[in-house]
Coordinates of C-alpha atoms in Angstrom, one line a residue:
M1 CA 19.2 -11.9 8.0
S2 CA 20.1 -9.8 5.2
L3 CA 20.0 -9.5 1.2
I4 CA 20.8 -8.1 -1.8
A5 CA 17.7 -6.6 -3.6
R6 CA 17.2 -4.0 -7.3
S7 CA 15.1 -0.5 -7.0
F8 CA 13.9 1.7 -9.9
W9 CA 15.3 5.4 -7.8
T10 CA 14.5 9.0 -9.6
L11 CA 18.2 9.8 -9.4
A12 CA 16.8 13.4 -10.3
P13 CA 13.9 15.2 -12.9
G14 CA 14.8 13.3 -15.8
R15 CA 17.2 10.9 -14.7
G16 CA 16.5 7.7 -13.3
A17 CA 18.5 4.5 -12.6
V18 CA 18.4 0.9 -11.4
C19 CA 20.3 0.6 -7.5
Q20 CA 21.8 -2.3 -5.2
Q21 CA 20.5 -1.7 -1.5
A22 CA 21.3 -4.3 1.4
L23 CA 17.5 -5.0 3.1
T24 CA 18.0 -5.6 6.3
D25 CA 15.5 -7.9 8.6
P26 CA 14.2 -5.4 10.8
G27 CA 11.9 -8.6 12.7
P28 CA 8.8 -11.1 13.2
D29 CA 6.2 -8.1 12.3
A30 CA 7.5 -8.0 8.6
V31 CA 7.0 -10.8 5.6
L32 CA 9.9 -11.2 2.7
V33 CA 8.0 -10.8 -0.2
R34 CA 9.2 -12.0 -4.0
A35 CA 8.5 -9.4 -6.5
L36 CA 6.5 -11.4 -9.5
A37 CA 5.6 -7.5 -11.5
S38 CA 4.3 -4.5 -11.0
G39 CA 2.7 -2.3 -13.0
I40 CA 3.5 2.1 -13.6
S41 CA 1.3 5.0 -13.4
R42 CA 1.9 7.1 -16.4
G43 CA 0.6 10.0 -14.7
T44 CA 1.7 10.6 -11.5
E45 CA 4.8 8.5 -12.0
S46 CA 5.9 10.6 -14.7
L47 CA 5.1 14.1 -12.5
V48 CA 7.5 12.9 -10.2
F49 CA 10.6 11.1 -12.8
H50 CA 9.9 14.9 -14.5
G51 CA 10.4 16.9 -11.2
Q52 CA 6.7 18.3 -11.1
V53 CA 5.5 17.4 -7.0
P54 CA 4.7 20.6 -5.8
G55 CA 6.7 21.1 -2.7
E56 CA 4.0 22.1 -0.1
L57 CA 2.6 18.8 -1.6
A58 CA 4.7 16.1 -1.1
D59 CA 3.6 14.7 2.8
I60 CA 1.0 14.1 0.8
M61 CA 2.0 12.7 -2.1
A62 CA 4.0 11.0 -0.8
C63 CA 3.8 6.7 -1.2
P64 CA 3.3 4.6 1.9
M65 CA 6.7 3.0 1.7
Q66 CA 8.6 5.0 -0.6
E67 CA 12.9 6.0 -0.1
G68 CA 13.8 9.5 -0.2
A69 CA 11.9 13.3 -1.1
F70 CA 11.1 14.9 -3.8
P71 CA 12.4 16.0 -6.7
G72 CA 15.5 12.6 -5.9
P73 CA 16.8 10.5 -5.2
V74 CA 13.3 9.1 -4.5
K75 CA 12.2 5.9 -5.1
Y76 CA 8.7 5.6 -5.5
G77 CA 5.8 3.6 -6.3
Y78 CA 2.4 2.1 -5.5
S79 CA 1.5 -0.9 -7.7
L80 CA 3.6 -5.0 -6.3
V81 CA 2.9 -7.5 -7.2
A82 CA 4.4 -10.6 -5.1
R83 CA 4.3 -13.9 -2.7
V84 CA 5.3 -14.5 0.5
E85 CA 8.8 -16.1 0.4
R86 CA 8.9 -15.9 4.9
G87 CA 5.5 -14.9 6.9
P88 CA 2.7 -16.0 9.5
E89 CA 0.7 -18.5 8.2
G90 CA -1.8 -17.4 5.8
L91 CA 0.2 -15.0 4.2
A92 CA 3.4 -18.0 4.0
G93 CA 3.1 -18.6 -0.1
R94 CA 0.6 -16.7 -1.3
R95 CA 0.2 -13.7 -3.2
V96 CA -0.3 -9.9 -2.7
F97 CA -0.6 -7.3 -4.3
V98 CA 1.8 -4.1 -1.9
L99 CA 1.9 0.0 -2.5
H100 CA 5.3 -0.3 -2.8
P101 CA 7.8 0.2 -5.0
H102 CA 9.5 -1.0 -7.9
Q103 CA 11.5 -3.9 -6.5
D104 CA 12.5 -7.1 -6.9
W105 CA 12.5 -8.1 -3.0
A106 CA 11.3 -7.1 0.0
F107 CA 10.6 -6.8 3.7
V108 CA 7.0 -5.2 4.4
P109 CA 4.1 -5.9 7.0
A110 CA 2.9 -8.5 7.8
D111 CA -0.5 -5.5 7.9
A112 CA 0.7 -4.4 4.3
C113 CA 0.2 -6.8 2.3
R114 CA -3.8 -7.7 0.1
L115 CA -4.4 -10.7 -0.8
I116 CA -4.3 -11.6 -4.5
P117 CA -8.1 -14.0 -5.2
N118 CA -6.9 -16.4 -7.3
S119 CA -9.7 -15.8 -9.8
V120 CA -7.0 -12.7 -10.6
P121 CA -3.3 -12.9 -12.6
D122 CA -0.5 -11.7 -11.2
E123 CA -0.4 -8.6 -14.9
R124 CA -4.2 -7.7 -14.1
A125 CA -3.3 -7.5 -10.0
V126 CA -0.8 -4.8 -11.2
L127 CA -4.0 -2.5 -12.3
A128 CA -5.5 -2.6 -8.2
A129 CA -3.8 0.4 -7.5
N130 CA -5.6 2.0 -10.5
M131 CA -8.6 0.3 -10.2
E132 CA -9.1 1.4 -6.4
T133 CA -9.0 5.2 -8.0
A134 CA -11.5 5.2 -10.3
L135 CA -14.0 3.1 -7.7
N136 CA -13.2 5.9 -5.1
L137 CA -14.0 8.7 -9.0
L138 CA -17.6 6.9 -8.8
W139 CA -17.9 7.0 -5.4
D140 CA -16.8 10.7 -4.8
G141 CA -19.6 11.8 -7.7
G142 CA -22.2 9.3 -6.6
A143 CA -23.0 7.4 -9.8
A144 CA -26.5 5.7 -10.0
P145 CA -27.9 3.3 -12.2
G146 CA -29.8 4.9 -15.1
Q147 CA -27.7 7.7 -15.4
R148 CA -25.9 9.3 -18.4
I149 CA -23.0 9.2 -17.9
A150 CA -19.2 10.0 -18.8
I151 CA -15.9 10.0 -18.7
V152 CA -13.5 12.5 -20.3
G153 CA -10.3 11.4 -21.2
G154 CA -9.3 7.2 -22.2
G155 CA -6.4 6.9 -19.4
I156 CA -6.5 3.8 -17.0
V157 CA -8.1 5.7 -14.4
G158 CA -10.9 6.8 -17.3
C159 CA -10.9 3.3 -19.0
L160 CA -11.7 1.8 -15.2
A161 CA -14.0 4.1 -14.4
A162 CA -15.7 3.8 -17.7
Y163 CA -15.9 -0.4 -17.0
L164 CA -17.0 0.0 -13.9
A165 CA -20.2 2.6 -14.5
A166 CA -21.3 0.4 -17.1
R167 CA -22.2 -2.6 -14.8
L168 CA -24.3 0.5 -13.6
P169 CA -28.0 -0.9 -13.7
G170 CA -29.4 1.0 -16.7
A171 CA -26.7 3.5 -17.1
E172 CA -25.7 4.9 -20.4
V173 CA -20.9 5.7 -20.8
T174 CA -19.1 7.8 -23.3
L175 CA -16.1 7.5 -22.5
V176 CA -14.8 10.7 -24.9
D177 CA -10.8 10.4 -25.6
L178 CA -8.3 12.1 -29.1
A179 CA -6.9 8.9 -30.0
P180 CA -9.7 6.6 -31.7
E181 CA -8.3 4.0 -31.6
R182 CA -9.8 4.4 -27.8
A183 CA -13.1 2.9 -29.6
D184 CA -11.7 -0.2 -29.4
I185 CA -10.8 0.0 -25.3
A186 CA -14.1 1.5 -25.0
R187 CA -16.4 -1.2 -26.7
T188 CA -14.6 -3.9 -24.5
L189 CA -14.9 -2.2 -21.1
G190 CA -18.7 -2.7 -22.2
A191 CA -19.5 2.1 -22.7
G192 CA -19.8 3.2 -26.4
F193 CA -17.0 6.3 -27.2
A194 CA -17.0 9.7 -28.5
L195 CA -14.0 11.8 -30.1
P196 CA -14.6 15.8 -28.0
A197 CA -16.1 17.4 -31.4
A198 CA -18.5 14.6 -31.5
A199 CA -19.6 14.8 -27.7
A200 CA -19.2 18.7 -27.8
Q201 CA -22.9 18.1 -30.7
S202 CA -24.2 14.7 -29.2
L203 CA -24.0 15.1 -25.3
A204 CA -23.5 18.7 -24.7
G205 CA -25.1 19.8 -21.5
T206 CA -27.3 16.9 -21.4
C207 CA -25.3 14.5 -19.3
D208 CA -25.7 13.4 -14.8
L209 CA -22.5 13.5 -14.3
V210 CA -18.9 13.3 -16.1
I211 CA -15.3 12.2 -14.7
H212 CA -12.6 14.3 -15.9
C213 CA -9.0 12.1 -15.7
S214 CA -7.1 14.0 -19.4
A215 CA -5.3 15.9 -17.1
S216 CA -5.4 18.3 -19.9
E217 CA -6.9 22.1 -20.0
T218 CA -9.0 20.8 -23.5
G219 CA -10.2 17.9 -21.7
L220 CA -11.5 19.4 -18.7
A221 CA -13.0 22.3 -21.2
T222 CA -15.4 19.2 -22.5
A223 CA -16.2 17.9 -19.0
L224 CA -17.9 21.3 -18.3
S225 CA -20.0 21.4 -21.2
L226 CA -21.0 17.7 -21.5
A227 CA -22.5 18.5 -17.7
G228 CA -26.3 19.2 -17.4
T229 CA -27.9 21.4 -15.1
E230 CA -27.1 20.7 -11.3
A231 CA -24.7 18.1 -12.9
T232 CA -21.9 16.9 -11.1
L233 CA -18.3 17.1 -12.7
V234 CA -15.5 15.3 -10.5
E235 CA -11.5 16.5 -11.7
G236 CA -9.8 12.8 -11.5
S237 CA -7.4 15.1 -12.9
W238 CA -4.5 16.0 -10.9
Y239 CA -1.2 18.6 -12.8
G240 CA 0.9 18.4 -10.6
T241 CA 2.6 21.8 -10.6
R242 CA 1.2 22.8 -13.5
P243 CA -1.1 25.8 -13.9
V244 CA -5.1 25.0 -15.5
A245 CA -7.1 27.5 -16.7
A246 CA -10.4 26.5 -15.8
P247 CA -13.8 28.0 -17.7
L248 CA -15.9 28.5 -15.2
G249 CA -18.2 31.5 -17.3
A250 CA -20.8 30.8 -20.1
G251 CA -23.4 28.2 -18.3
F252 CA -21.5 27.9 -14.8
H253 CA -23.1 29.6 -12.3
P254 CA -27.1 29.4 -14.6
R255 CA -25.8 25.1 -14.9
R256 CA -25.5 25.7 -11.4
L257 CA -23.0 22.9 -11.3
R258 CA -21.4 20.9 -8.7
L259 CA -17.0 20.2 -9.5
V260 CA -15.9 18.3 -6.8
S261 CA -12.2 16.8 -5.8
S262 CA -11.2 13.4 -5.7
Q263 CA -7.9 12.0 -4.4
V264 CA -7.5 8.3 -3.4
G265 CA -6.0 9.1 0.0
M266 CA -8.9 9.7 1.4
V267 CA -11.9 7.2 0.7
S268 CA -14.8 8.9 0.1
P269 CA -16.5 11.2 2.3
G270 CA -20.5 9.1 1.6
F271 CA -18.1 5.7 2.7
R272 CA -15.6 6.6 4.8
P273 CA -17.5 5.6 8.2
R274 CA -17.5 2.5 7.3
W275 CA -14.5 1.8 5.2
T276 CA -10.6 1.5 5.3
H277 CA -8.5 1.8 3.3
A278 CA -7.5 -1.4 2.9
R279 CA -11.5 -3.0 2.0
R280 CA -11.9 -0.5 -0.5
L281 CA -8.0 -1.7 -1.3
D282 CA -9.7 -5.6 -1.3
K283 CA -12.5 -4.3 -3.2
A284 CA -10.0 -3.1 -6.1
L285 CA -8.4 -6.2 -6.3
S286 CA -11.6 -8.3 -6.7
L287 CA -12.7 -6.2 -9.7
L288 CA -10.3 -7.7 -11.7
A289 CA -11.0 -10.9 -12.2
D290 CA -12.7 -10.0 -15.8
P291 CA -10.3 -10.9 -18.5
V292 CA -11.3 -8.3 -20.4
L293 CA -9.6 -5.7 -17.7
D294 CA -6.1 -7.7 -19.9
S295 CA -7.3 -5.0 -23.0
L296 CA -5.8 -2.0 -20.1
L297 CA -2.2 -4.3 -19.7
G298 CA 0.5 -2.3 -22.1
P299 CA 4.9 -2.9 -22.9
R300 CA 6.2 -5.1 -20.6
L301 CA 9.8 -4.6 -19.1
T302 CA 12.5 -5.8 -17.5
L303 CA 13.4 -3.0 -13.7
D304 CA 16.8 -2.6 -16.0
E305 CA 14.8 -0.9 -19.2
V306 CA 12.6 1.2 -16.8
P307 CA 15.5 3.6 -16.4
D308 CA 15.1 4.5 -20.6
A309 CA 10.5 3.6 -19.8
M310 CA 10.3 6.3 -18.0
I311 CA 11.9 9.1 -20.1
S312 CA 9.4 7.8 -23.0
L313 CA 6.4 6.6 -21.3
D314 CA 4.3 9.3 -23.1
R315 CA 4.8 7.5 -26.7
L316 CA 4.8 3.5 -25.1
P317 CA 2.1 1.6 -26.7
F318 CA -1.6 2.4 -24.7
G319 CA -2.1 0.1 -21.1
C320 CA 0.0 0.2 -17.8
P321 CA 3.4 -0.9 -18.2
V322 CA 3.8 -4.1 -16.5
I323 CA 7.3 -4.7 -14.7
R324 CA 8.3 -8.3 -15.0
Y325 CA 10.9 -9.4 -12.5
E326 CA 13.1 -12.6 -12.3
A327 CA 14.2 -13.9 -8.6
I328 CA 17.8 -13.1 -9.0
N329 CA 18.8 -13.6 -5.6
N330 CA 18.7 -16.5 -2.7
P331 CA 18.2 -15.2 0.4

């Protein structure tokens, strides 16, 4: 059995296209899925699109069902929501989340399909990969009830981290961002909000946990300034090939700050003996049941609009860009 699929490819740094490719049925261990929606990661996918994946990290940064190689041509993405059109009992006809690039039809391994709870609509489900990252950030930071927690950087991952932290009993959670309009988003998510200058006055040196998600040197400096004595700062940003100056002088050593890297490719060490990647992703999907998270969904695109959108991704309105699919093939 074969059919023609359409997918987004980065052909070379800064240049993308929607390409067609013939799919061949790989056999009984694969299921056929029809895409309903997929989400674009503004951070990682922008770095991939602009050719900023370091060569030495190419293997680590490859997504599970990527085709091609960095810097291109490469088919990259990892937030696909689909319906199983042909598969085993228990999967056939069900909605699933797959770590797969942006593509309208695909054959994928059955064990790569994670069932989407009925309480999570299609478009909100595209946030699963980002929710998984936010969950790992809190695990890496040892987030606990009652803590004073600051999240610096109000992108999608930062907002999801703030949402999760705000649900810890007694936690005082503040989202810190340069954009004043993020204040409404923070309130919707149950967190406080502060501009960096205001945070520097009200929170400096008082936080038990700081999570940095702004992917900027100034954001990192702000995050370090908010951490209290012997507090933990989790670095959740990925900078690609950009060098970053971290201000580790002044009070960094006297305050005995703990700087921790976090990357979703590995389950947080304290959870790794008991949690698989699949279990963590299932948990992330279940955490998307709250309708307030629709506030994190951004512009809706067709697959054909993606090449132009990727060029100006940082200028699109706030929120995770969502690709909507229409079935144009009949397998």
